[in-house]
Amino acid sequence: MTIAIKFFASLRETVGQAENSLNSSSIMTVDDAWREATNSMDMPANMLIAVNMEYVERGARVKDGDEVAFFPPVTGG
Amino acid sequence: MHIEILTDVFQPWQWLEQYESARRDVMAGQFGATSVFIGTMRDFNEGDDVSVMHLEHYPGMTEKYLQKIAEEAEERWDIQDSVILHRVGDVRPADAIVLVAVWSAHRADAFDASRYLMEELKSRAPFWKKESLLEGDERWVEKNTPDPGAERLIGTNK
């Protein structure tokens, strides 16, 4: 299965990549996707996660074709 | 309802004037209150001089959440129309960053709905700011601080 990964803002700089595409049958949750994409970096405590542009919690499940985004607290306005 | 992400400098008062004028036929006589909030870039933050702010967003998700927030406000308050404009790209001191406007029959709905839109935008819409300081350093703005006065309005949706 294929999962599209995106990183934004300071997290993109920390992780050193803006996007990635994962092909792995062992990815079940956003935590798995994070580990696979970042080579098991520690997750920042305040990080936000979206699947298909909707906020989710850490253990959320992912499926083939999903877009998973990781980013720091938002600072618009 | 009008939601827009802008990549260039905009003049919020001119924009509003044109918007109201274009909608005069449907809007005139319907509203008795207009609440407008404009967020403008400062040339200082946390004790440092800031020369440029680089505003990044998550295209697609940003529009989706602004739309969601505006729909929540329409369900909760009796409002005729709402507008959210937000800049991305390089913003300079005195440039407008965000415009929120709400039209309603009475002031309470206009005040509360516009405050709700701003608070929810600041806590849920995926925008990020990076500051370039006058002396040359760059730094990310780490978080938005909630407005304590808006507590009664927020936190009911995600």
Coordinates of C-alpha atoms in Angstrom, one line a residue:
Chain A
M1 CA 0.0 0.0 0.0
T2 CA 1.0 3.6 -0.6
I3 CA 0.9 6.4 1.9
A4 CA 1.7 10.0 1.1
I5 CA 3.6 11.8 3.9
K6 CA 3.9 15.6 4.3
F7 CA 5.9 17.7 6.8
F8 CA 5.4 21.4 7.4
A9 CA 7.2 24.4 8.9
S10 CA 9.8 23.8 11.6
L11 CA 9.1 20.0 11.6
R12 CA 10.0 19.9 7.9
E13 CA 13.3 21.4 8.8
T14 CA 13.9 19.1 11.8
V15 CA 13.0 16.0 9.8
G16 CA 14.8 17.2 6.7
Q17 CA 12.1 16.4 4.2
A18 CA 8.9 18.0 2.9
E19 CA 7.2 15.0 1.5
N20 CA 7.6 11.3 1.0
S21 CA 5.8 8.3 -0.4
L22 CA 5.8 5.1 1.7
N23 CA 5.2 1.7 0.2
S24 CA 4.8 -0.8 3.0
S25 CA 2.2 -3.3 4.0
S26 CA 3.2 -3.0 7.7
I27 CA 1.9 0.5 8.1
M28 CA -1.3 0.4 10.2
T29 CA -1.4 3.7 12.1
V30 CA 0.0 7.2 11.9
D31 CA 2.7 6.2 14.4
D32 CA 3.9 3.5 12.0
A33 CA 3.9 6.0 9.2
W34 CA 6.0 8.4 11.3
R35 CA 8.5 5.7 12.2
E36 CA 8.9 4.6 8.6
A37 CA 9.2 8.1 7.2
T38 CA 11.6 9.5 9.9
N39 CA 13.7 6.4 10.6
S40 CA 12.1 6.3 14.1
M41 CA 12.8 9.8 15.3
D42 CA 11.2 10.8 18.6
M43 CA 7.8 12.4 18.0
P44 CA 7.7 16.0 19.3
A45 CA 5.2 16.2 22.2
N46 CA 3.1 19.0 20.7
M47 CA 3.0 17.8 17.1
L48 CA -0.3 17.8 15.2
I49 CA -1.3 15.1 12.8
A50 CA -3.8 15.2 9.9
V51 CA -5.0 12.3 7.8
N52 CA -6.6 13.4 4.5
M53 CA -6.6 17.0 5.8
E54 CA -8.6 16.1 9.0
Y55 CA -7.0 16.3 12.5
V56 CA -6.5 12.9 14.1
E57 CA -4.9 11.5 17.3
R58 CA -1.7 9.6 17.3
G59 CA -3.0 6.0 17.2
A60 CA -5.3 6.7 14.2
R61 CA -5.4 4.1 11.5
V62 CA -4.3 4.7 7.9
K63 CA -5.2 2.9 4.7
D64 CA -3.9 2.7 1.2
G65 CA -3.9 6.1 -0.6
D66 CA -4.1 8.2 2.6
E67 CA -2.2 11.5 2.9
V68 CA -0.7 11.8 6.4
A69 CA 0.7 15.2 7.5
F70 CA 2.8 16.0 10.5
F71 CA 3.2 19.6 11.7
P72 CA 4.0 21.9 14.7
P73 CA 1.3 23.9 16.5
V74 CA -0.3 26.3 14.1
T75 CA 0.5 30.1 14.3
G76 CA -1.8 31.8 11.8
G77 CA -3.9 35.0 12.3
Chain B
M1 CA -19.5 33.2 2.9
H2 CA -16.2 34.0 1.3
I3 CA -12.9 32.3 2.2
E4 CA -9.7 33.2 0.4
I5 CA -5.9 32.7 0.7
L6 CA -4.0 35.6 -0.7
T7 CA -0.4 35.5 -2.0
D8 CA 0.0 39.2 -2.4
V9 CA -0.4 42.4 -0.3
F10 CA -4.1 43.4 0.0
Q11 CA -5.9 46.5 1.3
P12 CA -8.6 45.2 3.7
W13 CA -10.7 48.3 3.7
Q14 CA -10.8 48.6 0.0
W15 CA -11.5 44.9 -0.3
L16 CA -14.5 45.3 2.1
E17 CA -15.8 48.3 0.3
Q18 CA -15.8 46.4 -3.0
Y19 CA -17.3 43.3 -1.5
E20 CA -20.2 45.2 0.2
S21 CA -20.8 47.2 -3.0
A22 CA -20.9 44.0 -5.1
R23 CA -23.4 42.4 -2.7
R24 CA -25.6 45.4 -2.1
D25 CA -28.6 43.9 -3.9
V26 CA -28.8 40.9 -1.6
M27 CA -27.4 42.4 1.6
A28 CA -28.8 46.0 1.9
G29 CA -31.3 46.3 4.7
Q30 CA -30.6 42.8 6.0
F31 CA -27.9 43.6 8.5
G32 CA -27.6 46.1 11.3
A33 CA -24.2 45.2 12.5
T34 CA -20.8 44.6 10.9
S35 CA -17.9 43.4 12.9
V36 CA -14.5 43.6 11.3
F37 CA -11.2 42.3 12.6
I38 CA -7.9 43.0 10.8
G39 CA -4.7 41.5 11.9
T40 CA -1.6 43.5 10.9
M41 CA 2.0 42.7 11.0
R42 CA 4.1 44.4 13.8
D43 CA 7.7 45.3 13.4
F44 CA 8.5 43.8 16.8
N45 CA 7.9 40.4 18.6
E46 CA 9.2 39.1 21.9
G47 CA 11.6 42.1 22.2
D48 CA 13.2 41.8 18.8
D49 CA 12.8 43.9 15.6
V50 CA 11.2 41.8 12.9
S51 CA 11.8 42.8 9.2
V52 CA 9.8 40.1 7.3
M53 CA 7.4 37.3 8.2
H54 CA 7.2 34.2 6.0
L55 CA 3.7 32.7 6.2
E56 CA 3.4 29.1 5.1
H57 CA 0.2 27.0 4.9
Y58 CA -1.0 23.5 4.1
P59 CA -2.9 24.1 0.8
G60 CA -6.2 22.3 0.8
M61 CA -6.4 21.7 4.5
T62 CA -6.3 25.4 5.2
E63 CA -9.3 26.2 3.0
K64 CA -11.1 23.2 4.4
Y65 CA -10.7 24.3 8.0
L66 CA -11.6 27.9 7.3
Q67 CA -14.7 26.7 5.6
K68 CA -15.5 24.4 8.5
I69 CA -15.0 27.2 11.0
A70 CA -17.2 29.6 9.0
E71 CA -20.0 27.0 8.7
E72 CA -19.8 26.4 12.5
A73 CA -20.3 30.1 13.1
E74 CA -23.2 30.2 10.7
E75 CA -24.9 27.4 12.5
R76 CA -24.3 28.9 15.9
W77 CA -25.1 32.6 15.4
D78 CA -27.7 34.4 13.3
I79 CA -25.4 35.9 10.7
Q80 CA -26.0 37.1 7.2
D81 CA -22.5 36.7 5.8
S82 CA -18.9 36.2 6.8
V83 CA -15.5 36.7 5.2
I84 CA -12.1 35.3 6.0
L85 CA -9.1 36.4 4.0
H86 CA -5.6 35.3 5.0
R87 CA -2.2 36.1 3.6
V88 CA 0.6 33.6 2.8
G89 CA 4.1 34.3 1.5
D90 CA 6.3 37.2 2.6
V91 CA 4.5 39.7 4.8
R92 CA 6.1 43.0 5.9
P93 CA 5.4 45.4 8.8
A94 CA 2.1 47.2 8.4
D95 CA 0.8 44.7 5.9
A96 CA -2.6 43.1 6.6
I97 CA -2.3 39.4 7.5
V98 CA -5.9 38.5 8.2
L99 CA -9.3 40.0 7.6
V100 CA -12.4 38.6 9.3
A101 CA -15.8 40.3 8.8
V102 CA -19.3 39.2 9.9
W103 CA -22.6 40.8 9.0
S104 CA -25.6 40.2 11.2
A105 CA -28.9 41.8 12.3
H106 CA -27.6 42.6 15.8
R107 CA -24.3 43.4 17.3
A108 CA -24.0 40.4 19.8
D109 CA -24.0 37.9 16.9
A110 CA -21.5 39.9 14.9
F111 CA -19.1 40.4 17.8
D112 CA -19.3 36.8 19.0
A113 CA -19.1 35.2 15.6
S114 CA -16.1 37.3 14.5
R115 CA -14.3 36.5 17.7
Y116 CA -15.0 32.8 17.3
L117 CA -13.7 32.9 13.7
M118 CA -10.5 34.5 14.8
E119 CA -9.9 32.2 17.8
E120 CA -10.7 29.0 15.8
L121 CA -8.5 30.2 12.9
K122 CA -5.6 30.7 15.3
S123 CA -5.9 27.3 16.9
R124 CA -7.0 25.1 14.0
A125 CA -6.1 26.5 10.5
P126 CA -2.8 25.2 9.4
F127 CA -0.7 28.3 8.9
W128 CA 2.9 28.8 10.3
K129 CA 5.0 32.0 10.7
K130 CA 8.7 32.3 10.4
E131 CA 10.2 35.6 11.4
S132 CA 13.3 37.2 9.8
L133 CA 14.8 39.5 12.5
L134 CA 16.4 42.8 11.6
E135 CA 19.8 41.6 12.8
G136 CA 19.6 38.6 10.4
D137 CA 18.4 35.6 12.4
E138 CA 15.4 33.6 11.4
R139 CA 13.0 31.8 13.9
W140 CA 9.7 30.0 13.8
V141 CA 6.8 31.4 15.9
E142 CA 6.2 28.5 18.2
K143 CA 2.6 28.9 19.2
N144 CA -0.4 31.1 19.4
T145 CA -1.6 32.1 22.8
P146 CA -5.4 31.7 23.3
D147 CA -7.4 34.9 24.1
P148 CA -8.6 34.3 27.6
G149 CA -11.6 36.6 27.0
A150 CA -12.8 34.2 24.2
E151 CA -13.0 31.1 26.4
R152 CA -16.8 31.0 26.5
L153 CA -16.9 30.9 22.7
I154 CA -14.4 28.2 21.8
G155 CA -13.4 24.7 22.4
T156 CA -16.6 23.0 21.4
N157 CA -15.5 21.7 18.0
K158 CA -12.4 20.1 16.5

